[in-house]
XYZ file of C-alpha atoms in Angstrom:
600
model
C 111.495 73.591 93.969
C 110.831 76.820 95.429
C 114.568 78.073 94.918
C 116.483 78.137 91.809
C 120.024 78.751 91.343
C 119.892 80.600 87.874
C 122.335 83.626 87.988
C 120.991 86.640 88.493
C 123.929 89.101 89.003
C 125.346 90.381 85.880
C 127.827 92.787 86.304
C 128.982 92.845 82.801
C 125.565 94.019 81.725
C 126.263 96.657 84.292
C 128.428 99.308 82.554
C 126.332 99.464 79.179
C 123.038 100.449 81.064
C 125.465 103.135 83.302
C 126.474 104.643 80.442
C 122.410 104.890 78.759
C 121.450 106.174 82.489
C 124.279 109.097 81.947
C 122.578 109.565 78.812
C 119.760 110.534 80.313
C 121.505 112.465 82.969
C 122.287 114.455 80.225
C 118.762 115.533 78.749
C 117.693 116.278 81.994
C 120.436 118.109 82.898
C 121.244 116.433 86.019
C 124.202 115.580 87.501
C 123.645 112.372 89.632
C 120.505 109.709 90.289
C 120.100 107.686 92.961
C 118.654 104.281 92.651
C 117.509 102.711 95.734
C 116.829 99.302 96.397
C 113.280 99.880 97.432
C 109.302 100.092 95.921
C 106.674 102.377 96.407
C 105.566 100.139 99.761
C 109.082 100.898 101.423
C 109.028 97.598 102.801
C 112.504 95.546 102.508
C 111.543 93.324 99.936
C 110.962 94.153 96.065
C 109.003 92.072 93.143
C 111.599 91.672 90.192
C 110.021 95.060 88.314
C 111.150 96.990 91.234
C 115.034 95.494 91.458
C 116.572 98.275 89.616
C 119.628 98.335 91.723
C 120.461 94.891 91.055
C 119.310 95.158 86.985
C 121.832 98.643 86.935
C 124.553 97.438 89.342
C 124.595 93.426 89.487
C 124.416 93.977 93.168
C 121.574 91.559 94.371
C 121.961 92.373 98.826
C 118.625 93.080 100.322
C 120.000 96.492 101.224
C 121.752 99.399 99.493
C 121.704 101.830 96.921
C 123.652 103.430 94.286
C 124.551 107.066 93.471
C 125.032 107.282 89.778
C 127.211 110.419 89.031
C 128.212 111.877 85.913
C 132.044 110.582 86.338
C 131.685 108.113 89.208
C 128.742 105.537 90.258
C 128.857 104.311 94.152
C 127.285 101.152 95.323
C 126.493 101.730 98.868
C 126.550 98.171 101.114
C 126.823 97.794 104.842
C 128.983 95.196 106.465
C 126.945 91.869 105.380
C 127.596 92.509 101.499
C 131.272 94.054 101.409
C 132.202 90.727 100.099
C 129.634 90.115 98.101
C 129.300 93.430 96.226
C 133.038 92.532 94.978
C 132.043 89.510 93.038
C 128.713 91.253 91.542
C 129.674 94.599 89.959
C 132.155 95.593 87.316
C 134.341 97.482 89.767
C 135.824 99.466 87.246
C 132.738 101.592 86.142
C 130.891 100.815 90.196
C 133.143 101.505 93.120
C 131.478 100.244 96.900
C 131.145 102.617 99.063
C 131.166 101.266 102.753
C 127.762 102.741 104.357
C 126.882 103.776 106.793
C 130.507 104.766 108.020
C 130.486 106.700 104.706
C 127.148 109.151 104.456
C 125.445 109.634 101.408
C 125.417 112.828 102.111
C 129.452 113.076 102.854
C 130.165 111.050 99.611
C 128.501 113.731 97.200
C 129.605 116.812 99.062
C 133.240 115.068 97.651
C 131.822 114.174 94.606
C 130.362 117.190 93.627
C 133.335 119.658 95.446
C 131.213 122.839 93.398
C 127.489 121.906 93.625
C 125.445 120.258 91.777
C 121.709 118.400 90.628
C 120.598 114.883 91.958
C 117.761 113.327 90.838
C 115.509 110.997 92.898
C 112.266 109.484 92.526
C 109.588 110.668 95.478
C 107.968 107.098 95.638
C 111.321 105.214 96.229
C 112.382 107.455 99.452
C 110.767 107.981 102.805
C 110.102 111.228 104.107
C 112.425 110.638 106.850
C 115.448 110.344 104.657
C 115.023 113.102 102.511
C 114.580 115.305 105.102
C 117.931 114.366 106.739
C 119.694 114.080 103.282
C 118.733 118.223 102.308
C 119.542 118.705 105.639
C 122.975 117.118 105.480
C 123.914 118.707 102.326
C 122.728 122.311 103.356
C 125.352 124.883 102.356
C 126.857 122.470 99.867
C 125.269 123.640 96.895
C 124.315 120.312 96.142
C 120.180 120.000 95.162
C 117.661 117.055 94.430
C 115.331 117.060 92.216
C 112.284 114.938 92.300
C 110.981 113.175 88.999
C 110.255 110.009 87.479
C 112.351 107.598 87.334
C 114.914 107.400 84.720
C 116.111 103.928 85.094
C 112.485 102.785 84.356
C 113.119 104.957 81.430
C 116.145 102.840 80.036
C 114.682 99.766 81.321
C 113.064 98.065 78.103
C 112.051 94.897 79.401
C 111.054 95.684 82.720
C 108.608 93.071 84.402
C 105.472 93.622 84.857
C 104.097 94.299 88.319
C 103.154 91.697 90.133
C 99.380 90.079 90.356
C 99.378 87.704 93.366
C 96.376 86.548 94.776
C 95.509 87.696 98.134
C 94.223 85.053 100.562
C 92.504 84.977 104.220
C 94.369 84.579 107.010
C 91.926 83.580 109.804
C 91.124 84.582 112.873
C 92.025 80.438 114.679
C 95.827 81.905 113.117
C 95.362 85.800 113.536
C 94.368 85.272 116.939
C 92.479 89.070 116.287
C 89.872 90.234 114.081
C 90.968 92.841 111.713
C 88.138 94.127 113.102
C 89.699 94.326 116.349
C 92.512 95.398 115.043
C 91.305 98.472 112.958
C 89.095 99.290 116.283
C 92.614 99.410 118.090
C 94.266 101.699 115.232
C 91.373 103.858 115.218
C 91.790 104.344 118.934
C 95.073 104.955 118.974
C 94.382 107.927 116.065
C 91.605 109.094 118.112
C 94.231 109.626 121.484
C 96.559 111.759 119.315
C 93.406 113.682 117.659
C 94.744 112.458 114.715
C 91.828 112.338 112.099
C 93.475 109.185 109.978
C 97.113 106.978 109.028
C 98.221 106.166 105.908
C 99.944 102.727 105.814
C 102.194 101.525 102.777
C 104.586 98.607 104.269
C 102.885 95.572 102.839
C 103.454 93.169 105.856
C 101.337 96.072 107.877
C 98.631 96.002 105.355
C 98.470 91.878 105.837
C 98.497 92.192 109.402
C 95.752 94.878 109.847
C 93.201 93.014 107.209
C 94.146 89.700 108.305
C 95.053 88.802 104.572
C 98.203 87.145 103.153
C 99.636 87.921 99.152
C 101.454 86.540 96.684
C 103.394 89.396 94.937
C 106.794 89.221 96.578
C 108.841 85.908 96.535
C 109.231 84.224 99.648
C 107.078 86.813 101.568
C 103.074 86.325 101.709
C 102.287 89.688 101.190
C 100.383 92.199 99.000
C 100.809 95.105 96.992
C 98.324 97.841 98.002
C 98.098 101.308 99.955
C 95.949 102.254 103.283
C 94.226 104.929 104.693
C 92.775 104.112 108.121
C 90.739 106.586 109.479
C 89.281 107.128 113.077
C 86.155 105.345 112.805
C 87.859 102.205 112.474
C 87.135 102.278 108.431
C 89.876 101.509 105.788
C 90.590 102.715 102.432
C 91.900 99.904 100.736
C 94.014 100.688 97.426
C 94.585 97.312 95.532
C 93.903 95.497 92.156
C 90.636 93.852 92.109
C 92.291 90.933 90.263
C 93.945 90.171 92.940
C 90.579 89.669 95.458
C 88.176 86.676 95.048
C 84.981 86.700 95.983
C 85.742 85.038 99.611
C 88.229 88.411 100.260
C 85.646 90.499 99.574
C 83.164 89.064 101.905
C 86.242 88.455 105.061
C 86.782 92.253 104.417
C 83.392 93.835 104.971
C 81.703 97.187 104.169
C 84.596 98.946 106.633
C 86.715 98.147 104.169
C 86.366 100.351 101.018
C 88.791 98.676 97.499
C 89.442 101.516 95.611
C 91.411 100.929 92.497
C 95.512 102.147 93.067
C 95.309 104.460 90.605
C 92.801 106.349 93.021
C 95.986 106.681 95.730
C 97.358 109.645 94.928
C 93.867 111.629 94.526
C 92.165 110.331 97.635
C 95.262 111.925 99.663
C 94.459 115.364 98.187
C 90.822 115.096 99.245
C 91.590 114.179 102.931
C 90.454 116.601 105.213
C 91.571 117.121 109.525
C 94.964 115.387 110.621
C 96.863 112.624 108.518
C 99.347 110.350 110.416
C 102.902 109.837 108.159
C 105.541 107.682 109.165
C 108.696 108.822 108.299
C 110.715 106.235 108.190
C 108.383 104.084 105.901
C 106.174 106.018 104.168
C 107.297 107.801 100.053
C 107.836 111.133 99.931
C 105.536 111.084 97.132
C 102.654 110.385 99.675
C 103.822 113.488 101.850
C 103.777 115.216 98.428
C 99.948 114.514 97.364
C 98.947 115.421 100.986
C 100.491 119.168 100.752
C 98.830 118.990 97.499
C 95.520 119.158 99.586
C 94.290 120.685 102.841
C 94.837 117.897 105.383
C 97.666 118.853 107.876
C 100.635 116.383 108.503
C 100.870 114.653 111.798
C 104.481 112.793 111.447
C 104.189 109.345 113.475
C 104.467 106.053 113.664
C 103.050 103.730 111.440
C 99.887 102.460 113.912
C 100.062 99.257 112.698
C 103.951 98.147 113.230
C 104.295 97.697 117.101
C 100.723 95.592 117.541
C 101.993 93.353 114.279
C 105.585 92.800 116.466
C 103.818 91.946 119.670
C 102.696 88.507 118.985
C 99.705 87.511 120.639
C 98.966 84.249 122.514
C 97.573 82.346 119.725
C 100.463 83.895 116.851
C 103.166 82.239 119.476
C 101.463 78.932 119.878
C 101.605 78.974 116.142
C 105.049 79.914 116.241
C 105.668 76.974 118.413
C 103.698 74.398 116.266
C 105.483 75.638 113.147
C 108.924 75.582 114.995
C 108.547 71.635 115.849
C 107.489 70.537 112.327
C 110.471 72.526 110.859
C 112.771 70.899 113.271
C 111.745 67.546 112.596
C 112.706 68.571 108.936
C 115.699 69.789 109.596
C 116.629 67.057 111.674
C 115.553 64.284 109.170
C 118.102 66.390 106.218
C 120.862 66.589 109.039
C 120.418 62.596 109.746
C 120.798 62.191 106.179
C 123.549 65.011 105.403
C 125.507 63.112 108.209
C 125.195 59.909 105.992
C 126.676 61.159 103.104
C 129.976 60.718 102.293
C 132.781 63.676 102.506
C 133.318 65.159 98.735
C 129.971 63.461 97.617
C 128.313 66.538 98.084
C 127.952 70.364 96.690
C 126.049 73.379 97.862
C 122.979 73.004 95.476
C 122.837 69.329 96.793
C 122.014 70.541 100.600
C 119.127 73.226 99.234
C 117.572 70.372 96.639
C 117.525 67.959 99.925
C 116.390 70.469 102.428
C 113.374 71.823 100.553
C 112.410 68.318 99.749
C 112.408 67.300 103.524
C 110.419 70.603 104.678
C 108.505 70.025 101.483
C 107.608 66.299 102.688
C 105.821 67.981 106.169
C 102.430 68.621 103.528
C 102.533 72.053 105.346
C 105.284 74.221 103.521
C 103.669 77.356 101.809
C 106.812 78.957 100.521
C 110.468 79.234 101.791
C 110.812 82.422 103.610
C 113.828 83.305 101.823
C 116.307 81.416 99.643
C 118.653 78.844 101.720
C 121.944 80.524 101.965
C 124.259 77.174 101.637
C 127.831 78.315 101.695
C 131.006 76.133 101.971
C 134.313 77.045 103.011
C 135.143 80.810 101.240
C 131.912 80.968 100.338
C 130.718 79.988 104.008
C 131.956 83.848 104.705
C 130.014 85.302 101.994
C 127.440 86.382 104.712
C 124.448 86.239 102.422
C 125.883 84.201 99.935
C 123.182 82.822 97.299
C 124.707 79.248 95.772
C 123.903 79.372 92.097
C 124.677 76.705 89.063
C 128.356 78.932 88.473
C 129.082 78.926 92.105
C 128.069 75.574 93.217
C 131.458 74.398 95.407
C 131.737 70.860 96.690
C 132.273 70.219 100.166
C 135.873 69.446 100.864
C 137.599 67.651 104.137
C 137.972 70.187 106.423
C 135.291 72.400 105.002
C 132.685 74.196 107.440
C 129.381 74.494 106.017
C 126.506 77.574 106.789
C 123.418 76.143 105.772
C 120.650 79.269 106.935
C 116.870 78.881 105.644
C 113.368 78.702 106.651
C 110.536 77.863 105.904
C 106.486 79.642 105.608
C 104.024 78.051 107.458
C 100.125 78.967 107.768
C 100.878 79.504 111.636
C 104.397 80.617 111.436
C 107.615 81.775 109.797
C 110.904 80.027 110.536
C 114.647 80.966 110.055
C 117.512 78.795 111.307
C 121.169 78.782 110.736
C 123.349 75.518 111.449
C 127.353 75.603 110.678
C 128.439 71.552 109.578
C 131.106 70.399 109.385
C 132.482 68.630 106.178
C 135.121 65.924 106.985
C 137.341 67.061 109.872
C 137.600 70.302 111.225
C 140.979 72.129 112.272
C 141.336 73.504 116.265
C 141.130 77.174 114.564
C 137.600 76.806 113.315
C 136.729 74.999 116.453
C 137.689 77.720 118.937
C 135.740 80.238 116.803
C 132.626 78.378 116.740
C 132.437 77.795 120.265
C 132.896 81.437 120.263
C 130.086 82.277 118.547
C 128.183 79.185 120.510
C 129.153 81.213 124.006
C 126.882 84.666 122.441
C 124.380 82.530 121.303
C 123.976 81.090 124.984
C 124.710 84.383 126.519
C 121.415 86.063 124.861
C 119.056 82.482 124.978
C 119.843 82.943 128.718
C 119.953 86.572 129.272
C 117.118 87.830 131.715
C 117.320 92.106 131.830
C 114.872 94.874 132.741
C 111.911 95.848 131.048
C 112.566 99.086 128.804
C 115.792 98.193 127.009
C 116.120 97.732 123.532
C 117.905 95.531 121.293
C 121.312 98.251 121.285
C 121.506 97.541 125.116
C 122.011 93.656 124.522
C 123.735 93.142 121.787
C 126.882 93.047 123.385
C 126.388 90.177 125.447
C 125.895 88.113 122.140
C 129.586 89.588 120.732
C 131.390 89.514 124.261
C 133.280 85.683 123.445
C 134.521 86.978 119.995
C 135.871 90.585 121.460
C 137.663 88.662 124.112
C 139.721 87.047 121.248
C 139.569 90.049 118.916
C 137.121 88.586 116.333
C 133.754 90.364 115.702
C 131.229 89.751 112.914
C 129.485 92.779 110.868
C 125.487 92.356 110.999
C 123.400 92.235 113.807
C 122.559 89.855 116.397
C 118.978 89.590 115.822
C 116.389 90.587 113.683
C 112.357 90.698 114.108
C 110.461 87.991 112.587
C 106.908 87.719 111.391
C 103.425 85.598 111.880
C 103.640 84.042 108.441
C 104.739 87.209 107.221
C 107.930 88.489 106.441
C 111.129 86.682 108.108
C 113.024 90.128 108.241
C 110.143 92.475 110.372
C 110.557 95.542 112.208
C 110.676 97.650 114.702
C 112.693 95.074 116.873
C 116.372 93.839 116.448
C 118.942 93.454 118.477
C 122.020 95.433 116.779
C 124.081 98.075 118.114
C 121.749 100.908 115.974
C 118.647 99.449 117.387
C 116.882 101.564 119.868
C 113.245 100.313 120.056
C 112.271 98.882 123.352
C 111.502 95.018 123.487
C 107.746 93.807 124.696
C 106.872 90.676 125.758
C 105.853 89.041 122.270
C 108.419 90.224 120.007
C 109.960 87.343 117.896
C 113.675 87.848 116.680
C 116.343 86.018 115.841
C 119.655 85.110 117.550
C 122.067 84.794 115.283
C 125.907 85.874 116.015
C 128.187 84.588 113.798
C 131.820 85.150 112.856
C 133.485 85.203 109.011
C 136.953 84.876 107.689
C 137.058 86.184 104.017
C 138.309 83.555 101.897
C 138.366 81.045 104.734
C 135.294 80.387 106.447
C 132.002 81.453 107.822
C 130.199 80.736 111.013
C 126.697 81.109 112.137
C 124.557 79.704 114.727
C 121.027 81.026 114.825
C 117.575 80.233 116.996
C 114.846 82.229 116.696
C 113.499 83.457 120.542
C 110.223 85.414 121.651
C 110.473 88.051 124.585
C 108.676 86.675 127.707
C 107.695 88.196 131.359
C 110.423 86.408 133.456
C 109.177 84.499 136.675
C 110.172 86.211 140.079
C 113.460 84.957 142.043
C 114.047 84.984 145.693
C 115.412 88.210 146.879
C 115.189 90.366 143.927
C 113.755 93.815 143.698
C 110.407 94.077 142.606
C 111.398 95.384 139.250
C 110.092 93.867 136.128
C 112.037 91.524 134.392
C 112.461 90.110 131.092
C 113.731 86.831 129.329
C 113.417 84.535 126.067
C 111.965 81.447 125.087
C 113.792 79.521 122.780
C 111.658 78.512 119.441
C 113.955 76.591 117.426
C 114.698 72.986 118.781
C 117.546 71.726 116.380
C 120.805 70.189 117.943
C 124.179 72.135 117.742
C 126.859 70.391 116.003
C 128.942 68.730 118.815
C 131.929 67.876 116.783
C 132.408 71.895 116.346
C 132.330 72.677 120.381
C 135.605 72.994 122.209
C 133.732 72.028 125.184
C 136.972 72.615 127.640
C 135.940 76.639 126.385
C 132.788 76.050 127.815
C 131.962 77.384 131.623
C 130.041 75.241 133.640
C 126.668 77.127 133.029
C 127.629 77.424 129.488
C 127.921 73.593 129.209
C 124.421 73.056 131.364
C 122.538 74.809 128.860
C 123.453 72.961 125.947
C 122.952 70.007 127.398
C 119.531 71.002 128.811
C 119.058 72.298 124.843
C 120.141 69.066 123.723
C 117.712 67.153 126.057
C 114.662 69.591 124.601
C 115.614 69.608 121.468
C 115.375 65.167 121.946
C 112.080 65.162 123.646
C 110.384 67.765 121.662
C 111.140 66.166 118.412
C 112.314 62.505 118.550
C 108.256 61.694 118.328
C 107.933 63.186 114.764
C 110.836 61.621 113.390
C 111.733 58.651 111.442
C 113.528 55.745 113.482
C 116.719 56.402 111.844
C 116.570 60.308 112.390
C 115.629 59.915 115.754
C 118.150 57.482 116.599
C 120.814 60.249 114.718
C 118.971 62.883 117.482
C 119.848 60.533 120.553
C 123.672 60.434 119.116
C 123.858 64.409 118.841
C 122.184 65.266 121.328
C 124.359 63.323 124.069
C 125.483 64.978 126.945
C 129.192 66.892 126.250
């Protein structure tokens, strides 16, 4: 097994190692400390010696942070974990703090009514959002200081960092070079007269060098640091124990392996114009560069947008992956379908699952652990099923079962709601809801330049008409065996970056009722050029293609909610999702496909 269901929030560990942080709040004469959820990479994902939020707080959400005052300690969650923070932190020494509709910045100017010193660490904040936090707390006589960081300090057994092999990932699944590809960064520095980039997301790093790591669960990604210059030549900063001698001879005499430790003095020797990305690189970084004589070019990070436009070879992968990931799914759904109602729990549906993915001889890694949550726990958003949580499926029960899977040639991420039993009318009309979004963005076709912001609403338009809305966003980008959560793309009402034909995302609305239910229906879709119609302006057009071919659960659609082109494409879906997969299926699978996928 790839997941395990040990417990990993501990909230009553939480106000002991509070009070040893005030402690050292106290030598240093500071009056706050804020502990991020993040690593020296930035990227969204941290190896378990860089989960201090979770070791202080209990809080294990893939986003947040916490503001540990003298007198007061917030835990700052957006919408998907306001649920979830409740049951994972001792809420009488942590108090959430709903973010972003409460400011950091906003939250300490209360806190601290007469001024005050916060402490931060440089390497666990981007440039980006400490300029906008001094900025938001100018005249408040509240400063930051930068130093090291104190909850390593109080941390006694904290992990060691991680040592993951790094492996190839070749060019018949890159589709590019990283030659090519550092010939393309290069060019793009050389446009802005920019003299070199440094780059320290880890799924950026992968993409550029073509390589794939080990040292963050779920994610096949390495720990290491970049300089790319303008002659198309890297400075690679990463443990040699992680490189075999077959790394070493993909990566070439353009790429120069320097040791980590060499990071911070290489920046002060840089000479000409150094490309920072705000919103991903450490502060630190900007830190050891004014340290030297380089000047500062603030952009964006060259490698992000080429890694988010897929090319033609990443999206047949995508494809290939998408197919032998349905079949799996569809062989666990045949079999969920045969179990009887009761005779099941949460852990029971992850075990099974895994095993069936497992069973295609192609599974690298799950791309994150299977979020398998019934009834209350259904509208835990990202609810994580563990041994002291493990519910049983009751009559009546709806079921979100979201997971994926890492393939050589693609990542997956799909999200089914099953029912358990029979359903009640109530749940019914709200998944059909939710199905009507889901539809509305698979069939959307809009104009080239918009951005995920400009679409979202389409996906939320079924549940506003009742009054219902659900608090994460639509979609989010996914990798090329990479990380299942990649940027710049999304579809969300804060996300402004224009979509290109080869994006990935998901689409995923949903809709929760704490302490009731959760629903979730999720594809992931790619951004295509869409054909020209009859009599329409000569304006460019976009659309997407569907990746995910796994049925809908029929028994859950209030099909009289459906309009006529609403009930067209599922069936179409349905007939797709039959042809596409019934050939790598068992017989008794396939004949479960032909009974779900009947027309409605």
């Amino acid at each position: 097994m790839f997941q395990s269901f040990h417990e990993t929030a501990r909230p009553e560990q939480g106000p002991a190692r509070l009070a040893d942080l005030r402690e050292v709040l106290d030598r240093e004469r500071l009056d706050g400390f804020l502990v991020p959820r993040a690593d020296v990479h930035q990227g969204e994902y941290v190896a378990p010696r860089d989960d201090r939020l979770a070791w202080l707080t209990g809080f294990t959400g893939s986003a947040g942070f916490c503001a540990a005052l003298r007198n007061v300690a917030g835990v700052f969650i957006d919408g998907r974990y306001r649920t979830q923070v409740k049951a994972q932190v001792d809420l009488h020494h942590f108090a959430p703090v709903p973010w972003p509709e409460t400011s950091l910045a906003a939250w300490l100017r209360q806190q601290l009514p007469t001024g005050g010193t916060v402490g931060l660490d440089p390497w666990l904040h981007t440039v980006g959002e400490i300029v906008a936090l001094e900025a938001a707390l100018a005249g408040s006589g509240i400063a930051l200081r930068e130093l090291n960081n104190l909850v390593d300090v109080i941390w006694a057994d904290q992990p060691d960092a991680p040592l993951g092999l790094v492996r190839v990932q070749d060019i018949a699944r890159a589709g590019l070079s990283h030659g090519n590809k550092r010939q393309t960064v290069a060019a793009d520095l050389r446009r802005k007269g920019e003299d070199a980039a440094v780059i320290t997301l880890p799924d950026s790093l992968a993409w550029l060098l073509n390589i794939r790591g080990s040292d963050i669960p779920r994610n096949p990604v390495a720990h290491g640091f970049a300089v790319v210059h303008s002659d198309a030549q890297v400075d690679l900063f990463i443990e040699a124990a992680k490189l075999s001698p077959e790394v070493y001879a993909h990566l070439g005499d353009e790429v120069i392996v320097h040791a980590p430790e060499a990071f911070v003095d290489t920046l002060g020797r840089l000479t000409g114009t150094v490309r920072l990305d705000k919103n991903s690189v450490p502060l630190a970084v900007q830190r050891a560069l004014e340290a030297g004589t380089a000047q500062i070019s603030l952009g964006r990070d060259p490698a992000i947008l080429p890694k988010a436009c897929k090319n033609s070879v990443e999206i047949a992968g995508s494809r290939e992956a998408h197919l032998r990931d349905g079949a799996a799914m569809c062989e666990f759904l045949s079999w969920y379908d045969a179990q009887p109602v009761g005779a099941l729990r949460e852990i029971d549906l992850v075990r099974q699952l895994e095993g069936y993915r497992t069973a295609t001889n192609a599974l690298e890694e799950i791309s994150f652990d299977t979020i398998s949550g019934t009834g209350p726990n259904g509208a835990v958003i990202h609810y994580r099923v563990t041994e002291a949580t493990n519910a049983t499926l009751q009559d009546g029960h709806l079921v979100v079962l979201d997971s994926g899977g890492q393939y050589v040639d693609g990542t997956t991420d799909i999200t089914r709601t099953l029912p358990a039993g029979t359903v009640g009318a109530e749940e019914k009309a709200c998944f059909t809801r939710v199905l009507q979004g889901m539809i509305a963005i698979s069939q959307l076709r809009f104009p080239r330049g918009l951005s995920g912001r400009d679409i979202d609403g389409f996906a939320r338009a079924p549940l506003w008409a009742a009054g219902l809305d659900y608090d994460h966003g639509t979609g989010h980008g996914v990798g090329s065996y990479l990380c299942v959560h990649e940027g710049p793309q999304g579809i969300s009402r804060r996300n402004i970056e224009v979509l290109h034909p080869g994006m990935i995302l998901s689409n995923e609305p949903g809709y929760y009722r704490e302490g009731a239910f959760g629903i979730r229906i999720e594809n992931l879709i790619v951004v295509t050029e869409a054909p020209a119609l009859a009599g329409a302006d000569a304006r460019p057009m976009l659309q997407f293609e569907t990746l995910t071919y796994v049925p809908i659960d029929r028994r859950l659609i209030d099909a009289d909610m459906l309009s006529t082109a609403e009930r067209d494409w599922i069936n179409a879906y349905h007939v797709t999702c039959r042809d596409k997969i019934s050939p790598r299926l068992s017989d008794e699978a396939a004949l479960w496909l032909a009974q779900m996928t009947a027309p409605l």
